[in-house]
Coordinates of C-alpha atoms in Angstrom, one line a residue:
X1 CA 0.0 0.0 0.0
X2 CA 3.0 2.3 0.9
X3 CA 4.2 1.7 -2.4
X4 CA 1.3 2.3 -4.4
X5 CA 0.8 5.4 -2.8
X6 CA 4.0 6.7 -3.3
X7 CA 3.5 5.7 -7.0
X8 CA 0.3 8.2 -7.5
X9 CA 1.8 10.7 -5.3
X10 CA 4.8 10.9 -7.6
X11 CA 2.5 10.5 -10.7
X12 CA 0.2 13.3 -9.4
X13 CA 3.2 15.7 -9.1
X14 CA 5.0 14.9 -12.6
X15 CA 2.0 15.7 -14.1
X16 CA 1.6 18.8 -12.4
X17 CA 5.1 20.1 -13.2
X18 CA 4.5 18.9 -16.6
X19 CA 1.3 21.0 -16.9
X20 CA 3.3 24.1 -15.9
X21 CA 6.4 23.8 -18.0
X22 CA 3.2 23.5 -20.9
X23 CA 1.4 26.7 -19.6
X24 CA 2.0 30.1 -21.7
X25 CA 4.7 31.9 -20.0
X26 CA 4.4 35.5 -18.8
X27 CA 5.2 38.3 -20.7
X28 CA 5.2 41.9 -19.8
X29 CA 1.5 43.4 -20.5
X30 CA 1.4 46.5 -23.0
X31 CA 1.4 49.9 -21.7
X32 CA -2.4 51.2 -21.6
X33 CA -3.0 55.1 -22.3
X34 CA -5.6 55.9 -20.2
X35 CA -7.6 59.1 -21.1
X36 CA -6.5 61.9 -18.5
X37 CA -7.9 64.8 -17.2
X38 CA -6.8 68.3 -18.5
X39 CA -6.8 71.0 -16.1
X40 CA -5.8 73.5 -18.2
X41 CA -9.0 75.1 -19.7
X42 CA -11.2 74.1 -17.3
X43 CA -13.8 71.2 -16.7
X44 CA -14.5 68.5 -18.8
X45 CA -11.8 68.5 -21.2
X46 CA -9.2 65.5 -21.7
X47 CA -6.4 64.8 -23.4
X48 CA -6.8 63.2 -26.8
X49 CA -4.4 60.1 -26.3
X50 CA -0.8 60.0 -27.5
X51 CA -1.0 64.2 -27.9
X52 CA -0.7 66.8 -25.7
X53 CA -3.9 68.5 -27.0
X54 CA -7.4 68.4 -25.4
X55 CA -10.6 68.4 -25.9
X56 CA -14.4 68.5 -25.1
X57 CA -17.5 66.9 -26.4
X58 CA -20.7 68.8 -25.6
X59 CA -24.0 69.9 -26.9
X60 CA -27.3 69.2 -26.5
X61 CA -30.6 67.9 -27.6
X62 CA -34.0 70.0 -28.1
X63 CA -38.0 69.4 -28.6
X64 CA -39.8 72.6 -29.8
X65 CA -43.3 72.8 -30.6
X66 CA -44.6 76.4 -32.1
X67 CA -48.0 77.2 -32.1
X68 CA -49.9 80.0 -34.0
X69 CA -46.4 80.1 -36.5
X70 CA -45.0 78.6 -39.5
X71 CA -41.6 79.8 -38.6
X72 CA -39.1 78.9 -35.9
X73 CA -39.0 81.3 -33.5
X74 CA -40.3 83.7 -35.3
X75 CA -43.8 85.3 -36.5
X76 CA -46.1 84.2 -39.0
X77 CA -45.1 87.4 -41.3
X78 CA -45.4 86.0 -44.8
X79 CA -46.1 83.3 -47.1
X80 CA -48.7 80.8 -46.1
X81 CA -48.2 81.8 -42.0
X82 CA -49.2 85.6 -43.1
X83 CA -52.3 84.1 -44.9
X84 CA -54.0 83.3 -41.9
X85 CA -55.9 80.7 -43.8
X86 CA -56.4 77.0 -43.9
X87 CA -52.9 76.6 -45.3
X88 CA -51.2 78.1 -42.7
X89 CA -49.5 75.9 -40.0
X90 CA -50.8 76.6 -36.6
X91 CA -48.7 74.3 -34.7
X92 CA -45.0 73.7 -35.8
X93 CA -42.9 71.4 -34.5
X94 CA -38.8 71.0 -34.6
X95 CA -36.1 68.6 -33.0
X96 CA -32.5 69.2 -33.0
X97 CA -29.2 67.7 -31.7
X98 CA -26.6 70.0 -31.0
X99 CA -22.6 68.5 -31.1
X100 CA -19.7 71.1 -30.2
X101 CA -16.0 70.0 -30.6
X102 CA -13.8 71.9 -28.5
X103 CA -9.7 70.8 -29.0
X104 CA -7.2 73.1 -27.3
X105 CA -3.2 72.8 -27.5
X106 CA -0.8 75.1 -25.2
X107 CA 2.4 75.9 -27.7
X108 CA 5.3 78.3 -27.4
X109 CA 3.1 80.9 -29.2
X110 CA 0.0 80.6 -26.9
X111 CA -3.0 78.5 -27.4
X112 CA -4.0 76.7 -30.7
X113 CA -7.9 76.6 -30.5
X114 CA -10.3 75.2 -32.8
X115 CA -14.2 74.7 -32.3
X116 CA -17.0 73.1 -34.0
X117 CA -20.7 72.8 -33.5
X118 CA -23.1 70.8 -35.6
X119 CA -26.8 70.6 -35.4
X120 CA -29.0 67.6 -37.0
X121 CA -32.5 69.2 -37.2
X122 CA -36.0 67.8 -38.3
X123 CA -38.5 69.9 -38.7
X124 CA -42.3 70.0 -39.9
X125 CA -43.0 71.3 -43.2
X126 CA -46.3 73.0 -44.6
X127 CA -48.8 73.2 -47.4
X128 CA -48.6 75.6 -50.3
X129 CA -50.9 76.0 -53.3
X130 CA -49.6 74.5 -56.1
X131 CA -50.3 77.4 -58.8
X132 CA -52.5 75.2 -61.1
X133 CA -55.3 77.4 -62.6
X134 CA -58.7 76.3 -62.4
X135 CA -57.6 72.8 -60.2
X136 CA -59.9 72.9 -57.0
X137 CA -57.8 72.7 -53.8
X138 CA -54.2 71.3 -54.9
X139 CA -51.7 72.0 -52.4
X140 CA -48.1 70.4 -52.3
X141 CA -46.2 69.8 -49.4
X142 CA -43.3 71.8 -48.7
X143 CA -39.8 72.1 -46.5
X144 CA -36.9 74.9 -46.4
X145 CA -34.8 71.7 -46.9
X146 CA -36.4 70.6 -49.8
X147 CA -37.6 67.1 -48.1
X148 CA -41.4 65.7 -49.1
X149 CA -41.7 64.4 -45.8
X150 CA -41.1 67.3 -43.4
X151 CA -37.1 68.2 -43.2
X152 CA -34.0 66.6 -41.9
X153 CA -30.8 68.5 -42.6
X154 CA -27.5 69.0 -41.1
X155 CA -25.8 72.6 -40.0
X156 CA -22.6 73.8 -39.3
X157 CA -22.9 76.5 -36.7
X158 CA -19.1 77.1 -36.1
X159 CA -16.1 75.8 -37.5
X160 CA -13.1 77.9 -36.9
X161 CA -9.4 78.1 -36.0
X162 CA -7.6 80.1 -33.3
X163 CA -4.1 81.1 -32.8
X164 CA -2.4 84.2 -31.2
X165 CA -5.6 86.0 -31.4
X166 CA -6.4 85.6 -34.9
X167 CA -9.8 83.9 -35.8
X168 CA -10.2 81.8 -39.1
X169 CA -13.2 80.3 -40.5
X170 CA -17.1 80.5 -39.4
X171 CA -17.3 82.0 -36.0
X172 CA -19.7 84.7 -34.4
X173 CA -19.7 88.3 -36.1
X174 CA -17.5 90.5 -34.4
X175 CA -20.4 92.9 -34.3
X176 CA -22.4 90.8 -32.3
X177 CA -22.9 91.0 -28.5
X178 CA -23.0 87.7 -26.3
X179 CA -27.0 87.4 -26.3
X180 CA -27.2 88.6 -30.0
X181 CA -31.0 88.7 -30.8
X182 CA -32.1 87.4 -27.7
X183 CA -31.8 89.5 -24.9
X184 CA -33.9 87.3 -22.5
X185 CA -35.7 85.1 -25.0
X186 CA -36.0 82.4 -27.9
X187 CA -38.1 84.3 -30.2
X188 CA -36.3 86.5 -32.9
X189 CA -36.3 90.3 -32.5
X190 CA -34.7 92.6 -34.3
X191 CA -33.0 95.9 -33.0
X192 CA -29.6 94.1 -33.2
X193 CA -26.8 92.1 -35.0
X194 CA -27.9 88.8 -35.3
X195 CA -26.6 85.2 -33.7
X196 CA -25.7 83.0 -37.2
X197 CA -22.0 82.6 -37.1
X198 CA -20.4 83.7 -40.4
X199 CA -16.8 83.4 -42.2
X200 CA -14.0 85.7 -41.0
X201 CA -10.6 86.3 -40.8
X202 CA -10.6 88.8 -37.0
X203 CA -7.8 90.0 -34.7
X204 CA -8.5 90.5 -31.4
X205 CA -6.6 92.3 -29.0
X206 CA -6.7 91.6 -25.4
X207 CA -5.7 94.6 -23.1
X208 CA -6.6 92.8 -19.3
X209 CA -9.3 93.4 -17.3
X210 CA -11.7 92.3 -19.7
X211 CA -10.9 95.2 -22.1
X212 CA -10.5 93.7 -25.9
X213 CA -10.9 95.3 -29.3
X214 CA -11.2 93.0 -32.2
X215 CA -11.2 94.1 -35.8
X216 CA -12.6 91.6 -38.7
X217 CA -13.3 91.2 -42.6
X218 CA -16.3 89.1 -42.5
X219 CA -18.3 87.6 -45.8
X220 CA -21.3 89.7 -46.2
X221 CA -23.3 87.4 -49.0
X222 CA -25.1 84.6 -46.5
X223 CA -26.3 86.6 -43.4
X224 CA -25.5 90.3 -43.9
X225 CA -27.5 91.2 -47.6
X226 CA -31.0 92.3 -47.1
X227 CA -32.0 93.1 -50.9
X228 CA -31.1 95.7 -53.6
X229 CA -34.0 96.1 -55.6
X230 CA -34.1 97.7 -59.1
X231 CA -37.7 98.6 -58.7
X232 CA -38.4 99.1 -62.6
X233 CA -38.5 95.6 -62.4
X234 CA -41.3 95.5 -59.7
X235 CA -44.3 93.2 -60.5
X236 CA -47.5 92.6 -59.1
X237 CA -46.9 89.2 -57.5
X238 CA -43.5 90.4 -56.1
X239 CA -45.6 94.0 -54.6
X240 CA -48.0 91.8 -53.0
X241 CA -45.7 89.9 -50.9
X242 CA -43.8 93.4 -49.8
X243 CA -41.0 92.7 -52.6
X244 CA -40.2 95.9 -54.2
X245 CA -38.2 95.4 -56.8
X246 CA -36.4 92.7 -59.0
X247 CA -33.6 91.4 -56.7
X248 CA -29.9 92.7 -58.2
X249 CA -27.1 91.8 -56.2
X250 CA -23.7 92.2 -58.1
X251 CA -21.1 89.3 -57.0
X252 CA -19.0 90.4 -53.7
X253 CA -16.7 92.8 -54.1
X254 CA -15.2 92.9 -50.8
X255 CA -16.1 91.9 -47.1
X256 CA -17.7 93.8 -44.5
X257 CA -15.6 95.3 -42.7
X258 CA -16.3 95.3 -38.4
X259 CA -14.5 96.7 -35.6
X260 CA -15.8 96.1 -31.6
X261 CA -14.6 97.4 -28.0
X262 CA -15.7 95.6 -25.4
X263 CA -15.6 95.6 -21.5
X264 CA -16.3 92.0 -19.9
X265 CA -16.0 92.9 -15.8
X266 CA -18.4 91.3 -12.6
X267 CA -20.5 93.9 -12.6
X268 CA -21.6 92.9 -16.7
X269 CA -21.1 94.4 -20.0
X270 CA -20.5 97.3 -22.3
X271 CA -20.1 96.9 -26.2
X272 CA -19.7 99.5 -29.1
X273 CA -19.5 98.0 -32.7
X274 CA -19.5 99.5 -36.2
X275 CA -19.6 97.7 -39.5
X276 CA -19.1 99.0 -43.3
X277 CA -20.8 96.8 -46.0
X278 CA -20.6 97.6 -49.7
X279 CA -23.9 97.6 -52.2
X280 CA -22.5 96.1 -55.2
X281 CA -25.8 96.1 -57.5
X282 CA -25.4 94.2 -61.4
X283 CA -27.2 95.6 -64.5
X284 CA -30.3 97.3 -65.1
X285 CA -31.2 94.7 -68.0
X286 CA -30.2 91.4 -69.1
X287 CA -26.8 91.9 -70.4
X288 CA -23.5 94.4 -69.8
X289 CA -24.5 96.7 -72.5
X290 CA -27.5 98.1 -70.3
X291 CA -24.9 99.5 -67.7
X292 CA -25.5 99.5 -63.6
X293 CA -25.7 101.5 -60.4
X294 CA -22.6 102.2 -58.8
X295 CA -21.3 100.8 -55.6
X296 CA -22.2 102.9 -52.7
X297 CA -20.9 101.9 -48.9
X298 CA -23.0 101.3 -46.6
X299 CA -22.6 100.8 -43.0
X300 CA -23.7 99.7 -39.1
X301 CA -23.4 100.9 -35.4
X302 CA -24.5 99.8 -32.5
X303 CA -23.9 100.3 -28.6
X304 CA -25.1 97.7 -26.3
X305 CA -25.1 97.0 -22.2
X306 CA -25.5 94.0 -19.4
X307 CA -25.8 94.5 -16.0
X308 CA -25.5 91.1 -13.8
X309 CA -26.4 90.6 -10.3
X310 CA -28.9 92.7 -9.6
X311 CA -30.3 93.5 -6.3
X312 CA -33.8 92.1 -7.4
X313 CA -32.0 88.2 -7.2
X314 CA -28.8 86.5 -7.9
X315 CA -28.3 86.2 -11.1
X316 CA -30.6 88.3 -12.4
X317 CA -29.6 90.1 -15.3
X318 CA -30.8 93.4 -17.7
X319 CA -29.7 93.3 -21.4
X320 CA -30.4 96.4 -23.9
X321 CA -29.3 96.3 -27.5
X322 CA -29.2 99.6 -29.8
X323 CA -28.8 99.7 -33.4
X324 CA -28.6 102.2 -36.3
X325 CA -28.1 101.3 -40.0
X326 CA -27.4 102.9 -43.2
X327 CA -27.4 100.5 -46.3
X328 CA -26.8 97.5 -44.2
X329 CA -29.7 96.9 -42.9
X330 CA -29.6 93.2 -41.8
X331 CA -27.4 94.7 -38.8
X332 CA -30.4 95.6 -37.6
X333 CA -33.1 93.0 -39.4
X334 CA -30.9 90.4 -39.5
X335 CA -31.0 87.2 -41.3
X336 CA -33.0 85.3 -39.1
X337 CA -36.2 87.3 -40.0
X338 CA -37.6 87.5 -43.1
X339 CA -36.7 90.7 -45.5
X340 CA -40.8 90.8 -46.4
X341 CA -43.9 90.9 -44.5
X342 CA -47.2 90.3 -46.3
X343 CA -49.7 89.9 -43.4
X344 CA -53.5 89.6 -43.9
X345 CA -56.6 89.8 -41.4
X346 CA -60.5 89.6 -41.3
X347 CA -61.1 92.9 -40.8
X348 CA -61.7 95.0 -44.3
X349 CA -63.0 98.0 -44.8
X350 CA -66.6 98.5 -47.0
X351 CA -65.7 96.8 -50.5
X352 CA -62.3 95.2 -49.6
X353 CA -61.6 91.5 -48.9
X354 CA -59.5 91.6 -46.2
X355 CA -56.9 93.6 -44.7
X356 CA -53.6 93.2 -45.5
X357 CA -49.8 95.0 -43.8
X358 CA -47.5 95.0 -46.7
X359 CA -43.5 96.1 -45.6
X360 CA -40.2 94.7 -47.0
X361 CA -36.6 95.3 -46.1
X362 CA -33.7 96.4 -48.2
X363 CA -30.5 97.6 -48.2
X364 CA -31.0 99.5 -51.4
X365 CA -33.1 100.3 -54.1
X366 CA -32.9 102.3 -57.1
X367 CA -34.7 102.4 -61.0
X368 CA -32.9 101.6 -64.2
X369 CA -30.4 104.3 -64.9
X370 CA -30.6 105.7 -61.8
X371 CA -28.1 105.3 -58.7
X372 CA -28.4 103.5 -55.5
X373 CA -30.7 105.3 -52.9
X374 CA -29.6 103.7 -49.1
X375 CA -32.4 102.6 -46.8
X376 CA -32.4 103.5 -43.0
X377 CA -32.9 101.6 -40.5
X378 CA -32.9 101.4 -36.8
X379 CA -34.1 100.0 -33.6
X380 CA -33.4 98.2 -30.1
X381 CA -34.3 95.3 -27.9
X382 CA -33.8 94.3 -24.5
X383 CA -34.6 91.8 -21.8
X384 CA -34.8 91.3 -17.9
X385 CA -34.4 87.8 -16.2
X386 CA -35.2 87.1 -13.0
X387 CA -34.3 84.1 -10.6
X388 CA -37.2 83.3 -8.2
X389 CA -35.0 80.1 -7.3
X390 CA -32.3 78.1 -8.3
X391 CA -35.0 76.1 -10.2
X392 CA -37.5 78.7 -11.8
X393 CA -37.2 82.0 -13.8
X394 CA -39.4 84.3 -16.0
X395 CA -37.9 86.8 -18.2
X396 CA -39.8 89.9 -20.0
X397 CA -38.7 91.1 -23.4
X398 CA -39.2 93.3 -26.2
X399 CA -37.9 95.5 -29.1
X400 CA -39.1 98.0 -32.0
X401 CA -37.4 98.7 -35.4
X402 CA -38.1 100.9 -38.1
X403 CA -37.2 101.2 -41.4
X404 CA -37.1 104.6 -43.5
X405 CA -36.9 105.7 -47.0
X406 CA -35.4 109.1 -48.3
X407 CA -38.2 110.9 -50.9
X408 CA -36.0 109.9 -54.0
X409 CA -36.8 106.0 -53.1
X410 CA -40.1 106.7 -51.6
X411 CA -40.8 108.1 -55.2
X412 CA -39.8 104.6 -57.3
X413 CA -41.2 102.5 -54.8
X414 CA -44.5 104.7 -54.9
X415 CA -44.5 104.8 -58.4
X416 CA -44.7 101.5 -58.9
X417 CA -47.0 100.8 -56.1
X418 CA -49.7 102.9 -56.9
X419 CA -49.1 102.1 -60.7
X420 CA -49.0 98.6 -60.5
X421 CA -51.6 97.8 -57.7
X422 CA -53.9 100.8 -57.7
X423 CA -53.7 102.4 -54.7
X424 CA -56.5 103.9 -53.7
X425 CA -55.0 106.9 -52.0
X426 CA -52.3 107.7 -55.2
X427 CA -49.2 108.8 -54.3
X428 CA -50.4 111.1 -51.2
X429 CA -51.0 108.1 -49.6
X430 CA -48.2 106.0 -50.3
X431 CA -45.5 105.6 -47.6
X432 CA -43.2 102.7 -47.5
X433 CA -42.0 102.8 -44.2
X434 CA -42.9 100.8 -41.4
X435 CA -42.1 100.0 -37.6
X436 CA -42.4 96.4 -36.3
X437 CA -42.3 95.7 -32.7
X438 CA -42.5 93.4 -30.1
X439 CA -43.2 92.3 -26.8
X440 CA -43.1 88.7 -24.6
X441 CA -42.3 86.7 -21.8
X442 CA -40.5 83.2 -21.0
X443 CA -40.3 81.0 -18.0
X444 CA -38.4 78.3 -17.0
X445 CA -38.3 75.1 -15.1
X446 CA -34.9 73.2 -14.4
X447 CA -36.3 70.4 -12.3
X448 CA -32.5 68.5 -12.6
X449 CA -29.2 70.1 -13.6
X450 CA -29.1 71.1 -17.5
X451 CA -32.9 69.6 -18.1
X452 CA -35.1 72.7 -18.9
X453 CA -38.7 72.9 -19.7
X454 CA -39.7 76.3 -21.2
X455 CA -42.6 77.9 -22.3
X456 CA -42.5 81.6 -23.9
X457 CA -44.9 83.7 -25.6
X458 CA -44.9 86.5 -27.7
X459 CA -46.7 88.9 -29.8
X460 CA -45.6 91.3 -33.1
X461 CA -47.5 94.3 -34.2
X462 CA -46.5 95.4 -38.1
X463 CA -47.1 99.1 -37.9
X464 CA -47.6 100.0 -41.7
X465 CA -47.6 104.1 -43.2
X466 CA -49.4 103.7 -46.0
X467 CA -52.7 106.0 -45.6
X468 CA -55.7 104.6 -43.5
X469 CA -58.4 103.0 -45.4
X470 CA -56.2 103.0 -48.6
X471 CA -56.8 99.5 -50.2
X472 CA -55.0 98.0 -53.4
X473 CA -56.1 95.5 -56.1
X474 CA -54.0 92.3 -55.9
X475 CA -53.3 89.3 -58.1
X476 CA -54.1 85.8 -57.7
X477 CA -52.3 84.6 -55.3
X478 CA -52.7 80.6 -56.0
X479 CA -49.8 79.7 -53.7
X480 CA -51.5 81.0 -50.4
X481 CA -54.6 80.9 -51.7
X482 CA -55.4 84.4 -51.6
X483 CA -57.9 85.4 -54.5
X484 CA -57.2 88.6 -56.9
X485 CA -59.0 91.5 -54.8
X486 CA -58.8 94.7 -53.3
X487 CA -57.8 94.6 -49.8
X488 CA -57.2 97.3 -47.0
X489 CA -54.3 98.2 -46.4
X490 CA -53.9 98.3 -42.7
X491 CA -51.4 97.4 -39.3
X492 CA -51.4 93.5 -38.4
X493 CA -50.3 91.3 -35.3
X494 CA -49.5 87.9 -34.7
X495 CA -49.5 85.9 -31.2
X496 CA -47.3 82.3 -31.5
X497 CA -46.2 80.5 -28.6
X498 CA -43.0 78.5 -28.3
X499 CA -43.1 75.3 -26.0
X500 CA -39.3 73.7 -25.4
X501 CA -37.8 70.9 -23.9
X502 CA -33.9 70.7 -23.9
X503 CA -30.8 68.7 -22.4
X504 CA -27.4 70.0 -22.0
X505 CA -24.4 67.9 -21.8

């Protein structure tokens, strides 16, 4: 038995030396990079592995519903929404996801920046008359993004480059304050430089204490052209949708030009801007042999002012925007609103369909042979927030604008107006100018950090000058389903309400 046992014992322990010389030896495990933190430029960046630059991933994602509008975040002032009829939208909805990529590199020169934001929105569409004479009630469905079933699209807010204070690419106008059009709410008001980012080369000089100047040559085409009209080429169909002219931008000729001082301090914020925009107009016919206007500069100023902490709560805040333009008006109406207002309602006067506030926006507008005549514009806006708790606030908000014509444009616009659509009070009574105002409020709900329910509501009154009681005699208008008519002239208002959910990360 003794020797049997010592048999299996030495059996038992060959094998088990055997099984270890058989095992996989061990090697030395490779080096991991694990993502660090980077302290440098504040929470939530990290360094990209294997560099010494770092970076931040953020954004966030938004559920909007807009009743009594066919715009977002703005007023039903034209097309289908201004018809106030069975093809206008009365809710509109849109949902977006927001990505921004911050990266950030410390070198001998200073810090190499560059950000980018993208946006993947859907949004509803709307119903338009399809133009087809004598087919009963054909509409056709229709998107800004050119999608039949509502409208998915991507958009590149920002995408610049910085580097010893030099900006390069798309990045917020240099004209623009911090809360651009909105003061203290969602809605679009004008009185102001607008938010859309656009391309630039800008310098920005930092002189400590929060004192900077910045000076920029920014594209003008996509956000800062209202129109140049040639108005010998007015028609009827454009005149009834507040379109004075035939549109005739030239090609771009040079940037605008902008220049800011700013002081960033506790206590809040004091900006002055200015920005010079040419008007480069093309011919008065169809080919070079008719000749054109010549260029004429126009330009932008505008002086704005924040004041934080308040005494009526922390974080309370007052923010007042002033603006006055000269040939560049979308300084002040800027490219988030429409250039055009064509606004109807029920009441009419005795022998008139309906009432209608005609307006439109330009930069410029002259007649064949003629030069350019400059359009004025100017305006505010401004907005108080107030913190009843960390949890809830409510802001009030609101802004006016006007735009003016000298008497040498009020003459071609007239002339064509009264001409072309018979206005019933001639020329006397013919006055393109107009003021547009408006007024709101917004609160707030933040049940859990950077989760925000918000509710805001806002009205617009279009404050025409053409004579009371005038009325003009308009075309079919198949595509909103307006029918050829005289209608009143007269002021117009629009109520929407805006209904958000958004997350932050």
């Amino acid at each position: 038995m003794k020797l049997t046992k010592g048999l299996i014992l030495g059996s038992a322990a060959m094998f088990a030396g055997t099984g270890a010389q058989a095992a996989d030896l061990p090697v030395k495990a490779k080096a991991i990079e694990y993502v660090k933190i980077c302290s440098l430029y504040g929470a939530g960046f990290y360094y990209i592995p294997g560099t010494d630059t770092c970076i931040k991933l953020g954004g966030y994602l938004r559920a909007d519903a807009m009743v009594g509008t066919n715009a977002d975040f703005d007023v039903a002032g034209s097309g289908v929404g201004g018809a106030h009829n069975r093809l206008s939208n009365y809710l509109q909805t849109q949902t977006r996801q927001d990505l921004q990529i911050d990266t950030r590199t410390a070198t001998e020169y200073g810090m190499v920046r560059t950000f980018a934001e993208l946006a993947f929105t859907w949004r509803t569409g709307t119903y338009g008359g399809t133009g087809t004479t004598g087919v009963n009630g054909a509409t056709a469905y229709t998107t800004s993004l050119g999608s039949q079933v509502a409208a998915g699209g991507l958009g590149i807010y920002y995408a610049f480059i910085q580097f010893a204070g030099f900006t390069f690419g798309r990045a917020e106008s240099q004209f623009r304050t911090p809360w651009a059009e909105y003061p203290a709410n969602n809605f679009e008001l004008p009185g102001s430089g607008g938010w859309d980012p656009v391309n630039q080369i800008s310098y920005t000089a930092d002189f400590g204490q929060g004192i900077t100047a910045s000076f920029s040559a920014q594209d003008q085409v996509p956000n800062y052209q209202s129109a140049v009209w040639n108005v010998s080429g007015a028609t009827a169909a454009g005149l009834a949708t507040g379109t004075y002219g035939a549109s005739d931008f030239g090609g771009s000729r040079a940037p605008d030009f902008v220049a800011r001082v700013r002081v960033d301090q506790a206590w809040g914020l004091f900006q002055a801007s200015f920005a010079a925009h040419d008007n480069h107009a093309a011919y008065y016919g169809a080919d070079e042999t008719t000749s054109h206007p010549g260029d004429k500069w126009g330009w932008a100023g505008q002086l704005a002012l924040s004041i934080k902490n308040l005494p009526t709560g922390a974080g309370d805040s007052i923010n007042l925007t002033a603006v006055y333009t000269n040939g560049a008006s979308r300084y002040n109406f800027h490219d988030y609103m429409g250039s055009t207002f064509a606004m109807y309602g029920g009441a009419s006067a005795g022998g008139a369909y309906q009432s209608l506030g005609l307006a439109g926006v330009s930069d410029s507008v002259f007649v064949t042979g003629a030069g350019q005549e400059l359009t004025t514009t100017y305006g505010f806006n401004g907005g108080y927030t107030h913190n009843w708790d960390p949890y809830w606030n409510t802001s009030v908000f609101g802004a006016w604008a006007a735009v003016r014509h000298n008497n040498t444009a009020k003459s071609y616009i007239c002339g064509a107006f009264v001409t072309t659509l018979a206005l019933s009070s001639g020329a006397a009574g013919c006055n393109p100018d107009f003021n547009y105002a408006a007024v709101g409020t917004k609160t707030s709900w933040t049940p859990v950090k950077n989760l925000t329910f918000t509710g805001e509501l806002a009205y617009m009154v279009l404050d025409q000058k053409y004579a009371g009681g005038s009325t003009v005699t308009l075309p079919l208008q198949s595509s909103i389903a307006k029918p050829a008519a005289a209608y009143e002239l007269k002021d117009q208002g629009s109520l929407q309400l805006l209904l958000r959910a958004q997350r932050n990360f």
